[in-house]
PDB file of C-alpha atoms in Angstrom:
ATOM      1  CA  UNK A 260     -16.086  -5.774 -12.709  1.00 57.00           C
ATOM      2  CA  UNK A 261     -16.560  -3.400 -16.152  1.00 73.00           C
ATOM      3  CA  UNK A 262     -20.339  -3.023 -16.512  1.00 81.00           C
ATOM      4  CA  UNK A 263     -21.452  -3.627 -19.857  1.00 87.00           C
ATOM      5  CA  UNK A 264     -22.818  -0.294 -21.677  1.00 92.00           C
ATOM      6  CA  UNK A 265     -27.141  -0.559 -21.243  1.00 96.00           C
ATOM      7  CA  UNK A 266     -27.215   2.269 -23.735  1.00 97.00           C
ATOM      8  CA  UNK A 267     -24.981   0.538 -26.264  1.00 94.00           C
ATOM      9  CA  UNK A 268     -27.462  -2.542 -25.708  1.00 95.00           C
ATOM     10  CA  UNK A 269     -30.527  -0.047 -26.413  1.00 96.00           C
ATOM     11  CA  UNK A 270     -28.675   1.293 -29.257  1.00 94.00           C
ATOM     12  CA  UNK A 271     -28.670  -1.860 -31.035  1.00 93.00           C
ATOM     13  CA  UNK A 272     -32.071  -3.251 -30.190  1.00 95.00           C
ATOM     14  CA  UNK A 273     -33.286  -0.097 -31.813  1.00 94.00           C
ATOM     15  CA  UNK A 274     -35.154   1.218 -28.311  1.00 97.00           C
ATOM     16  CA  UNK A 275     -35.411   5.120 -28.117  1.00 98.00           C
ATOM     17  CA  UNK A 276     -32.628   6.478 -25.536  1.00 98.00           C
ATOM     18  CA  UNK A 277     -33.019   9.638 -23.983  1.00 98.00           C
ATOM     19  CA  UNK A 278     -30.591  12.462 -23.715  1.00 98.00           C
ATOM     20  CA  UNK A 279     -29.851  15.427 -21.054  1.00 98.00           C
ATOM     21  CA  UNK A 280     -27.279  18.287 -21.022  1.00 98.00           C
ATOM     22  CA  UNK A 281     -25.916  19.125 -17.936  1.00 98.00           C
ATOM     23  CA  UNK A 282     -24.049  22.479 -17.093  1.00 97.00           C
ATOM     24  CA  UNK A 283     -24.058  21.806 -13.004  1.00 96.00           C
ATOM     25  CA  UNK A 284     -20.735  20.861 -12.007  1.00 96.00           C
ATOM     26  CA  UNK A 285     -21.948  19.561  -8.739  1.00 95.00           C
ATOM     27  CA  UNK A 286     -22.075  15.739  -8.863  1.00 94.00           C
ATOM     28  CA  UNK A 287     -25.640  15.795  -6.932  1.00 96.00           C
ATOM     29  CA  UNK A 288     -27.000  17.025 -10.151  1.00 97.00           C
ATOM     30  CA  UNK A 289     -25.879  14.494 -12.371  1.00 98.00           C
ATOM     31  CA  UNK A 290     -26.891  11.643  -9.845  1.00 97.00           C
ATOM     32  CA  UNK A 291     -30.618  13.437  -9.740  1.00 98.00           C
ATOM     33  CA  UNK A 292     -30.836  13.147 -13.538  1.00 98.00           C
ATOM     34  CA  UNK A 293     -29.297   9.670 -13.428  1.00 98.00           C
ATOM     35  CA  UNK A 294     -31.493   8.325 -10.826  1.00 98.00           C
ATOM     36  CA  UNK A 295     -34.712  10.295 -12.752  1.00 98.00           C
ATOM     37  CA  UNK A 296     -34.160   7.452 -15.288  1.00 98.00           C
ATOM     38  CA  UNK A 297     -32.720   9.392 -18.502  1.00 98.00           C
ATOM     39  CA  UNK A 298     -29.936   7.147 -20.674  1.00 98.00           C
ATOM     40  CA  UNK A 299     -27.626   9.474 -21.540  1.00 99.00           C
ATOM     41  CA  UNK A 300     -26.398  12.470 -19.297  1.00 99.00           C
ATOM     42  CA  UNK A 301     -24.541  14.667 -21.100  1.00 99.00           C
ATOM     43  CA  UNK A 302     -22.040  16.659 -19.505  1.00 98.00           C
ATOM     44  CA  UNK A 303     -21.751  19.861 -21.260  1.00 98.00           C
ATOM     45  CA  UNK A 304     -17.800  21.098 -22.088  1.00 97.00           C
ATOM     46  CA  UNK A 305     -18.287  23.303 -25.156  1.00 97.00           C
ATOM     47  CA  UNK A 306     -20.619  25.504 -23.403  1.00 95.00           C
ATOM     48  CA  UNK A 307     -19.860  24.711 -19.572  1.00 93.00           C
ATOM     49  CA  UNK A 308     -16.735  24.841 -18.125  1.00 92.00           C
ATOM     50  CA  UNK A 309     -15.315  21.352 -16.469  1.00 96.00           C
ATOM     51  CA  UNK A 310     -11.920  20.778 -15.263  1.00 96.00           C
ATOM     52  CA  UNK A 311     -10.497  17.260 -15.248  1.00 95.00           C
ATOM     53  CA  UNK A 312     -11.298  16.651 -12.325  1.00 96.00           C
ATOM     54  CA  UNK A 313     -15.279  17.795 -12.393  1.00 97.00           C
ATOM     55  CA  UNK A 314     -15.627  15.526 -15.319  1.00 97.00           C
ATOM     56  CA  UNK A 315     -13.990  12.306 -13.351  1.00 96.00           C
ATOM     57  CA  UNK A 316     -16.117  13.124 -10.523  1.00 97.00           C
ATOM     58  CA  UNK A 317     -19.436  13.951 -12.189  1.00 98.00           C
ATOM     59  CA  UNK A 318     -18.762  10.746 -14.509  1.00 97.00           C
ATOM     60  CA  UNK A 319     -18.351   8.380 -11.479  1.00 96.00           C
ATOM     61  CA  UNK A 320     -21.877   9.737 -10.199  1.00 97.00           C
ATOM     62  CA  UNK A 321     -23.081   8.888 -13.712  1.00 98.00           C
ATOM     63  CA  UNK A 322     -21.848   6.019 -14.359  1.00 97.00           C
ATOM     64  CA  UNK A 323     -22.275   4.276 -10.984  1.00 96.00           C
ATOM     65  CA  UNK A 324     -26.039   4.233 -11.154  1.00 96.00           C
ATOM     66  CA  UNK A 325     -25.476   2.004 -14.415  1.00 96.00           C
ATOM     67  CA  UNK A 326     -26.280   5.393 -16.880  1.00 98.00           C
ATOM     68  CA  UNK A 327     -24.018   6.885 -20.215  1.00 98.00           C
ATOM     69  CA  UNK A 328     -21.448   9.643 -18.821  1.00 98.00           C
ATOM     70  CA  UNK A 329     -20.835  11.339 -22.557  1.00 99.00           C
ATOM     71  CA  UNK A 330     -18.457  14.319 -22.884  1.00 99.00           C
ATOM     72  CA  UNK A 331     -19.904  17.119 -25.228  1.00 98.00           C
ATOM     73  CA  UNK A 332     -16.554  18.750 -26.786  1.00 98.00           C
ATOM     74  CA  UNK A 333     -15.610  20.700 -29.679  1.00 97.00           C
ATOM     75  CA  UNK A 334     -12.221  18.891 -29.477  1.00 96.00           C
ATOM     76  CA  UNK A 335     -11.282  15.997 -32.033  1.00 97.00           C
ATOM     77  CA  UNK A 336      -7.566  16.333 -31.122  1.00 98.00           C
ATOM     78  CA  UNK A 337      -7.271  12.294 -30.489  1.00 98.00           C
ATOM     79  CA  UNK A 338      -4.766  12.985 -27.392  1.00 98.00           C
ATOM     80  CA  UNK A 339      -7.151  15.358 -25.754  1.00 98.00           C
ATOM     81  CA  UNK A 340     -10.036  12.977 -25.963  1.00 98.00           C
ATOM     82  CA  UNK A 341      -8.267   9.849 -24.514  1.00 98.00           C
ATOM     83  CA  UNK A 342      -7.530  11.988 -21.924  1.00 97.00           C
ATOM     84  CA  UNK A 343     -10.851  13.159 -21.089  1.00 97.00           C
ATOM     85  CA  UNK A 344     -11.582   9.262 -21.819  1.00 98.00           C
ATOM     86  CA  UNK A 345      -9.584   7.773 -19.060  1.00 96.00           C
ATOM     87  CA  UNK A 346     -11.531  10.189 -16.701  1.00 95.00           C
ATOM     88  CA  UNK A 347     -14.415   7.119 -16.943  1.00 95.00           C
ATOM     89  CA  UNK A 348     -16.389   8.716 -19.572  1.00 98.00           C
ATOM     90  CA  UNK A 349     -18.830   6.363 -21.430  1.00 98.00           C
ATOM     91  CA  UNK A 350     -18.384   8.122 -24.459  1.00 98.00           C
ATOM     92  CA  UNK A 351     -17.374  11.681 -26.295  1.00 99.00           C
ATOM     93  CA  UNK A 352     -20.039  13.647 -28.520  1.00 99.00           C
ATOM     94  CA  UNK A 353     -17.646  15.612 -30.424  1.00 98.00           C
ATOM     95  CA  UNK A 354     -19.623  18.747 -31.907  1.00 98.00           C
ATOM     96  CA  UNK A 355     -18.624  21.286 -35.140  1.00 97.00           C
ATOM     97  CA  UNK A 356     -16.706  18.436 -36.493  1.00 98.00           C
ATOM     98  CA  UNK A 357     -15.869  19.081 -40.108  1.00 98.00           C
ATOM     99  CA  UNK A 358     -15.474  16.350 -42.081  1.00 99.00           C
ATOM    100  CA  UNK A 359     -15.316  12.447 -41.528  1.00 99.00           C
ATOM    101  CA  UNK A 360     -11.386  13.034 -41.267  1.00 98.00           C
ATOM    102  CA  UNK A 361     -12.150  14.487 -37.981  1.00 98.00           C
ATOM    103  CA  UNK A 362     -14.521  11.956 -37.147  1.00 98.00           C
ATOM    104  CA  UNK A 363     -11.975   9.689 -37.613  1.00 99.00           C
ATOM    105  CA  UNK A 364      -9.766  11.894 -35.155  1.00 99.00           C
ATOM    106  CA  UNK A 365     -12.307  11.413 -31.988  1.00 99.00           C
ATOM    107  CA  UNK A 366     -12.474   7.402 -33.369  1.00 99.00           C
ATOM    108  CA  UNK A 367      -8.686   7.315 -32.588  1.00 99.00           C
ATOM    109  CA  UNK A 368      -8.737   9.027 -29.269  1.00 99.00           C
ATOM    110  CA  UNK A 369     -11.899   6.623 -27.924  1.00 99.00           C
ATOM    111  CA  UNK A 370     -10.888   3.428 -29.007  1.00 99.00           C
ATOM    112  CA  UNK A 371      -7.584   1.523 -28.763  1.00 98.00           C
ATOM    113  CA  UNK A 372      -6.214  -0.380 -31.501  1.00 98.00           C
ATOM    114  CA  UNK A 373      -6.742  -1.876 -33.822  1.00 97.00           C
ATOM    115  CA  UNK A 374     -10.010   0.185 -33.946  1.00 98.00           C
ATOM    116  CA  UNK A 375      -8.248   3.454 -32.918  1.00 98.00           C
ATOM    117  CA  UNK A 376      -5.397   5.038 -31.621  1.00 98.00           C
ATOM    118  CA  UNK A 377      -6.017   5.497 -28.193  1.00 97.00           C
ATOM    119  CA  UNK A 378      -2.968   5.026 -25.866  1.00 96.00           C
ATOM    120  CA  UNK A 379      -3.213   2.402 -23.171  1.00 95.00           C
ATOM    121  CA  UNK A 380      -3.043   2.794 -19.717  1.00 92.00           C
ATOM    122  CA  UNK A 381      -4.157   0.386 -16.566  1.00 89.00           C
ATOM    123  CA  UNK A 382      -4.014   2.130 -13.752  1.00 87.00           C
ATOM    124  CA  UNK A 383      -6.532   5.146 -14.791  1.00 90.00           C
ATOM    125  CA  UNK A 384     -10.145   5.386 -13.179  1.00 89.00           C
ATOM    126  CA  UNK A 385     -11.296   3.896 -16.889  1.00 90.00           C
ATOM    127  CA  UNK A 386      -9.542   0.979 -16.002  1.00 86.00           C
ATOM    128  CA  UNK A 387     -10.494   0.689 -12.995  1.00 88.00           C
ATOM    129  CA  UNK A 388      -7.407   1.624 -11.361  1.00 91.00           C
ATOM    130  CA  UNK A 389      -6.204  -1.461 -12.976  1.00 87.00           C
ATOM    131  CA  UNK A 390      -8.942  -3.855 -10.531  1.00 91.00           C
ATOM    132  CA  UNK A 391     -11.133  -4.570 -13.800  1.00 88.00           C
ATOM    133  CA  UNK A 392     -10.785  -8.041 -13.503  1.00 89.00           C
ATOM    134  CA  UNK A 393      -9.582  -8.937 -17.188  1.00 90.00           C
ATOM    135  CA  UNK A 394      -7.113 -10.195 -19.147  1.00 93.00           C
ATOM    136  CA  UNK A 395      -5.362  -7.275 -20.999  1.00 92.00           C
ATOM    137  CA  UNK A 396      -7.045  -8.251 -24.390  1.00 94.00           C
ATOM    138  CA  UNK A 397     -10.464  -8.604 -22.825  1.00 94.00           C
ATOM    139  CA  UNK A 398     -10.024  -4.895 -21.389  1.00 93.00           C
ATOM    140  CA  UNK A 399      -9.140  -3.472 -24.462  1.00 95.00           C
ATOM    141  CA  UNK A 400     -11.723  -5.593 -26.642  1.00 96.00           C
ATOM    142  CA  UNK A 401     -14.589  -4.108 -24.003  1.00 95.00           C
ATOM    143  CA  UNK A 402     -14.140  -0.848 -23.669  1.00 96.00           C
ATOM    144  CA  UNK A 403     -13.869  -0.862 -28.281  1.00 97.00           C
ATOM    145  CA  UNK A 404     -17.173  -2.640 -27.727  1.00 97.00           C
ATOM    146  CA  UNK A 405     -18.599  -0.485 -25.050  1.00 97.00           C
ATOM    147  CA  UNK A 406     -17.292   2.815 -25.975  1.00 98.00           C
ATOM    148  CA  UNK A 407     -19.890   5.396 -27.369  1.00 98.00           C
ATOM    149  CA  UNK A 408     -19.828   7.873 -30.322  1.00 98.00           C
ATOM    150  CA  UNK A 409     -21.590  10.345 -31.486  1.00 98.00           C
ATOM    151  CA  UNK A 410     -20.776  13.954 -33.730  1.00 98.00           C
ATOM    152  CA  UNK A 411     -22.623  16.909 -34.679  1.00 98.00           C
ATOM    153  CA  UNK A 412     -22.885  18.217 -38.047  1.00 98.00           C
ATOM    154  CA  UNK A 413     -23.458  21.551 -37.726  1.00 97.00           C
ATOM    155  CA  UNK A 414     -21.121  23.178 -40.690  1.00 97.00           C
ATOM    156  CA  UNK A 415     -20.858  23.484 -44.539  1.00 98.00           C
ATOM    157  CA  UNK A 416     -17.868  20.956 -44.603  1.00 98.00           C
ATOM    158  CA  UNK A 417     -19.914  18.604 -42.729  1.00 98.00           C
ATOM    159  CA  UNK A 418     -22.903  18.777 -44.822  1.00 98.00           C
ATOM    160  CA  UNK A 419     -20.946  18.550 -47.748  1.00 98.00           C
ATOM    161  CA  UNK A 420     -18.892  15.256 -46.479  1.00 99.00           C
ATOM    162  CA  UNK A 421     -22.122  13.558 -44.557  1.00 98.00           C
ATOM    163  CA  UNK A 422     -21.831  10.230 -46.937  1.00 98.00           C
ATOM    164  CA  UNK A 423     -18.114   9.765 -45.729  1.00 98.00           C
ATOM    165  CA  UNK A 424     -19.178  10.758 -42.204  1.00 98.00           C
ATOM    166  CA  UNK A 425     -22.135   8.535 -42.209  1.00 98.00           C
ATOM    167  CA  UNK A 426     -19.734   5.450 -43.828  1.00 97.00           C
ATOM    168  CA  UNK A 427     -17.709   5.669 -40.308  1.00 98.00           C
ATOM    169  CA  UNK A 428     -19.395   2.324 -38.591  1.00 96.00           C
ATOM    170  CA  UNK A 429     -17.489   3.504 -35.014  1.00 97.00           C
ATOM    171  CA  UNK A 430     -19.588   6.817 -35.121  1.00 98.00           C
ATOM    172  CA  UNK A 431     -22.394   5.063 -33.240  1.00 97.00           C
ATOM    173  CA  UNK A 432     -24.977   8.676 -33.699  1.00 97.00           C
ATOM    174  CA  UNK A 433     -24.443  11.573 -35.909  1.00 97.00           C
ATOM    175  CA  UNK A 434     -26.742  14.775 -35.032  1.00 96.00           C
ATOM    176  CA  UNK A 435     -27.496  18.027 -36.746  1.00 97.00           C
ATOM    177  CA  UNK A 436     -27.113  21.383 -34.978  1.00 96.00           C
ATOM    178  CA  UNK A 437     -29.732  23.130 -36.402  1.00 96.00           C
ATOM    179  CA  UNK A 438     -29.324  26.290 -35.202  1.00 96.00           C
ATOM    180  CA  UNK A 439     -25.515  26.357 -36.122  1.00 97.00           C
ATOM    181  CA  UNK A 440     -26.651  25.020 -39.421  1.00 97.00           C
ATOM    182  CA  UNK A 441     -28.819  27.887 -40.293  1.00 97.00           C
ATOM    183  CA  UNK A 442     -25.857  30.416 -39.253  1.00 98.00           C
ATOM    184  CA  UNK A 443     -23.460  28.447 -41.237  1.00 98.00           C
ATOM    185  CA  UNK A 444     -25.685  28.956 -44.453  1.00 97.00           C
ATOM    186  CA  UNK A 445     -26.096  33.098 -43.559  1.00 97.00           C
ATOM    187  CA  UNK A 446     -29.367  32.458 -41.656  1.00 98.00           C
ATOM    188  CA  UNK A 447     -28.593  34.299 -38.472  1.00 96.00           C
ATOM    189  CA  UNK A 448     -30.996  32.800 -35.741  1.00 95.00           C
ATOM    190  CA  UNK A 449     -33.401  31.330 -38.266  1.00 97.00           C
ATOM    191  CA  UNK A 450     -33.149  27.488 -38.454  1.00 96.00           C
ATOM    192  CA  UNK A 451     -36.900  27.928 -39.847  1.00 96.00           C
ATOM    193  CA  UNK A 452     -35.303  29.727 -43.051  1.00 98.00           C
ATOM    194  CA  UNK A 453     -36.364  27.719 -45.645  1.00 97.00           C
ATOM    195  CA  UNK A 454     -33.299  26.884 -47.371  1.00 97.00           C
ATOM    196  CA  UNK A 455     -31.854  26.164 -43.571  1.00 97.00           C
ATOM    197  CA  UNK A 456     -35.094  23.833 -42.580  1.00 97.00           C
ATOM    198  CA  UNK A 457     -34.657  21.839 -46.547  1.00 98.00           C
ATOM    199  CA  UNK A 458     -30.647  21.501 -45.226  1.00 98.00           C
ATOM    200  CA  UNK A 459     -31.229  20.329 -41.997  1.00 97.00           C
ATOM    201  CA  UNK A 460     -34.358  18.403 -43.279  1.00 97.00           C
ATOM    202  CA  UNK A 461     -31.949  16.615 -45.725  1.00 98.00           C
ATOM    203  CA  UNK A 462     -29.487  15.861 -43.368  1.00 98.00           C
ATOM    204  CA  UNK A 463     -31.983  14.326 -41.033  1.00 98.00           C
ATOM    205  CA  UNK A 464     -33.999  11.941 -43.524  1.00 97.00           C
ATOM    206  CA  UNK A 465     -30.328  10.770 -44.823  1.00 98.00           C
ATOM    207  CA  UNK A 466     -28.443   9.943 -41.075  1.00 98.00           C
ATOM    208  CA  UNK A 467     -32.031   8.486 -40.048  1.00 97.00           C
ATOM    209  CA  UNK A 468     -32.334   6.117 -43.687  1.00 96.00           C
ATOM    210  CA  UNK A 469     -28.383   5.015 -43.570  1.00 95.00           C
ATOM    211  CA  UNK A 470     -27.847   4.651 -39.940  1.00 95.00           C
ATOM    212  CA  UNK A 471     -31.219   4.158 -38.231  1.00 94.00           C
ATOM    213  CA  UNK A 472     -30.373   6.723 -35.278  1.00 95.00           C
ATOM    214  CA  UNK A 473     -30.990  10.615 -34.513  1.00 96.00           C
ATOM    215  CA  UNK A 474     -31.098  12.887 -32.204  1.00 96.00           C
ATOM    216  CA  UNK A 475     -33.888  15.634 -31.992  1.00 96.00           C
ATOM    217  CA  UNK A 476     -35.577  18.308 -29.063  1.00 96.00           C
ATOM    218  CA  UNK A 477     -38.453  17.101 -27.217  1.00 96.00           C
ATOM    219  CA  UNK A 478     -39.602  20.603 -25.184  1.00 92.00           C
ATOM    220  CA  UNK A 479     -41.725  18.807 -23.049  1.00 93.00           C
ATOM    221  CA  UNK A 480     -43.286  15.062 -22.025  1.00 94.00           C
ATOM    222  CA  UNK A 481     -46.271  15.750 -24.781  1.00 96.00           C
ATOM    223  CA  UNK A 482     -43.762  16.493 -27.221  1.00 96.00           C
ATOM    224  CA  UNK A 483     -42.151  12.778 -26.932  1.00 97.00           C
ATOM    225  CA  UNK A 484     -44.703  10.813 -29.096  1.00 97.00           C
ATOM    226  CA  UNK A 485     -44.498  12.965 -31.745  1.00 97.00           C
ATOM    227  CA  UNK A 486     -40.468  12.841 -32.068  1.00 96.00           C
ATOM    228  CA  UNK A 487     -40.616   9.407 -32.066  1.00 97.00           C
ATOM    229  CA  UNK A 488     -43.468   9.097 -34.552  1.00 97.00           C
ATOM    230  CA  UNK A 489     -41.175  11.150 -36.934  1.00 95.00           C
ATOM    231  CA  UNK A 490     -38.087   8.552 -36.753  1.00 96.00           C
ATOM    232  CA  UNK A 491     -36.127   9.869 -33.963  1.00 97.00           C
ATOM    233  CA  UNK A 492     -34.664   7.233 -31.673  1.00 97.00           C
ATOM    234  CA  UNK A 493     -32.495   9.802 -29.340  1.00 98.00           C
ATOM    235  CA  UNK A 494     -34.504  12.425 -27.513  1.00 98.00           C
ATOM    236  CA  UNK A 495     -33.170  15.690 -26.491  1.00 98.00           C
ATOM    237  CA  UNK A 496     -34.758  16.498 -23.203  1.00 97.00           C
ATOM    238  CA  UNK A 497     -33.134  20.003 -22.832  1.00 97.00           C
ATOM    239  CA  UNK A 498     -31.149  21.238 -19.433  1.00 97.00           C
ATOM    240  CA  UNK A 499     -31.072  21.332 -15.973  1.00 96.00           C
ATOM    241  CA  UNK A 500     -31.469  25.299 -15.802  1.00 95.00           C
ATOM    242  CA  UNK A 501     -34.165  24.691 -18.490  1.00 94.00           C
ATOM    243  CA  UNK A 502     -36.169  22.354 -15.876  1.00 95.00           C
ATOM    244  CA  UNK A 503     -35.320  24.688 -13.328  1.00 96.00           C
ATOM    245  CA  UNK A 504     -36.379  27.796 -15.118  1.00 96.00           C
ATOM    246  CA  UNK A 505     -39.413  26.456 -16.587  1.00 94.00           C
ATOM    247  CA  UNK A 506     -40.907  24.702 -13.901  1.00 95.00           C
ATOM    248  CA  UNK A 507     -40.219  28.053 -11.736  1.00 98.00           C
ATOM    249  CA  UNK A 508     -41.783  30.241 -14.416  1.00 97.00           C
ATOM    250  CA  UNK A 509     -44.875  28.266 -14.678  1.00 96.00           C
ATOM    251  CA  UNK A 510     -45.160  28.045 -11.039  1.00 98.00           C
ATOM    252  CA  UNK A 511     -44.835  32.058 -10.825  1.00 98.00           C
ATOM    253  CA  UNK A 512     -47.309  32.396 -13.710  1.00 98.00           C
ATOM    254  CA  UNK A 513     -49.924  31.102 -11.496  1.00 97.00           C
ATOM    255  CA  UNK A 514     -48.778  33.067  -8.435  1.00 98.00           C
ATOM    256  CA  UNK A 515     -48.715  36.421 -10.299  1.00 97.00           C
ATOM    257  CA  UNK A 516     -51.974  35.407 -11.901  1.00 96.00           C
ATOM    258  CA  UNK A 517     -53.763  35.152  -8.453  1.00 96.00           C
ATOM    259  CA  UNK A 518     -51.968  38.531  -6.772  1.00 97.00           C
ATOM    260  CA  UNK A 519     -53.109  40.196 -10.022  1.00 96.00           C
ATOM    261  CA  UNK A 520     -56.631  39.044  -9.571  1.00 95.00           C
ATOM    262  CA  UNK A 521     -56.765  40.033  -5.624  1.00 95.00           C
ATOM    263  CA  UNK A 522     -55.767  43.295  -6.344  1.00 92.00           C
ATOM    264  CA  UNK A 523     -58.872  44.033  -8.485  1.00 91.00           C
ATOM    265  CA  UNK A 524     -60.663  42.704  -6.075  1.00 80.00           C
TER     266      UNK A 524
END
């Protein structure tokens, strides 16, 4: 039986969703973050590296614990991304998109008609290896209902298009990529710039007043109230290797800290 989306549910009763990249191509790692509670696991193919068959297999550890598998991809080619769809992703997150026309693009390789263009098949492990118990209309109608969105505008054609890319009601969140957005305006490294900060500042108030949703970095559990105070309803919760790292670093802090002390003793 198709499960229906919890996050799509959360979406709409505007509840705050979190969000978590993951590099790992072991499964383990996604079911860990999945069973540590967090909405959305991201799995990461514009800076990892996942073949076809990593991203089936870490999106049926996902997604069997009842959490969002969503594919982050620089690819809008609408073939590509049904493909990577009938792998049993939950969604795409389609980053350094350009312009709504390739919004529309990842729209079409998501959902199936008449919503998009996404070639059917029954017998893939989105379908359930065609055991989803539904009429063929039913299938298609669920997984257009269930189906998640989201883009990052992270480019000057993006800014400049935002209204159009906003107008897309299938783009369920659009995010800003700060960083990329302060390189994009000649800011090299320095999303604090102030021209960058006013541009991604901009960008921010306007997703947040027209669609209700965005996504922004939470660097630690302290951090969380604030992001939400400030109208974010998607939290960025970082990386595995960032947990890893940081929790290892603090932990040697202390060690080094007391070695240091015992040898001016």
């Amino acid at each position: 039986m198709m499960r229906e989306s919890e996050l799509k549910k959360k979406l709409r009763n505007g509840e705050v969703v979190s969000l978590v990249f993951l590099e790992s191509t072991h499964p383990g790692t996604a079911e860990t973050l999945a069973l540590a509670g967090c909405d959305i696991i991201c799995i990461d193919n514009e800076h990892g590296c996942f073949s076809s068959e990593q991203i089936s297999n870490t999106a049926r550890a996902i997604t069997a614990l009842g959490k969002a598998a969503i594919l982050r991809t620089t690819c809008c080619d609408p073939n590509v991304i049904a493909h990577y769809m009938d792998c049993g992703l939950s969604g795409i997150f389609a980053t350094m998109v350009k312009d709504a026309k390739a919004c529309q693009d990842v729209i079409n390789g998501v959902k199936f008609a008449p919503v998009g263009k996404r070639g059917v098949c029954f017998n893939s492990r989105a379908a359930h290896f065609g055991m989803h118990g539904m009429s063929v209309e039913d299938y298609l109608n669920w997984c257009n209902d269930n189906t998640v969105i989201m883009v990052d505008v992270e480019c000057v054609s993006a800014i400049d298009d935002l209204d159009n890319i906003i107008a897309l009601k299938d783009i369920d969140v659009v995010h800003t990529g700060m960083w990329d957005l302060a390189s994009a305006y000649g800011h090299y490294g320095h999303p604090e710039h102030p021209e960058a900060k006013k541009i991604n500042d901009d960008a921010v108030a306007k997703i947040i007043e027209k669609t209700g949703i965005c996504c922004a970095y939470a660097p630690d559990a302290d951090a969380v109230p604030d992001v939400i105070a400030r109208g974010f309803r998607m939290i960025n919760l970082g990386g595995e290797y960032d947990f890893i790292a940081n929790h290892v670093k603090a932990c040697q802090a202390k060690i080094d800290e007391y070695n240091a002390a015992l040898k001016q003793a």
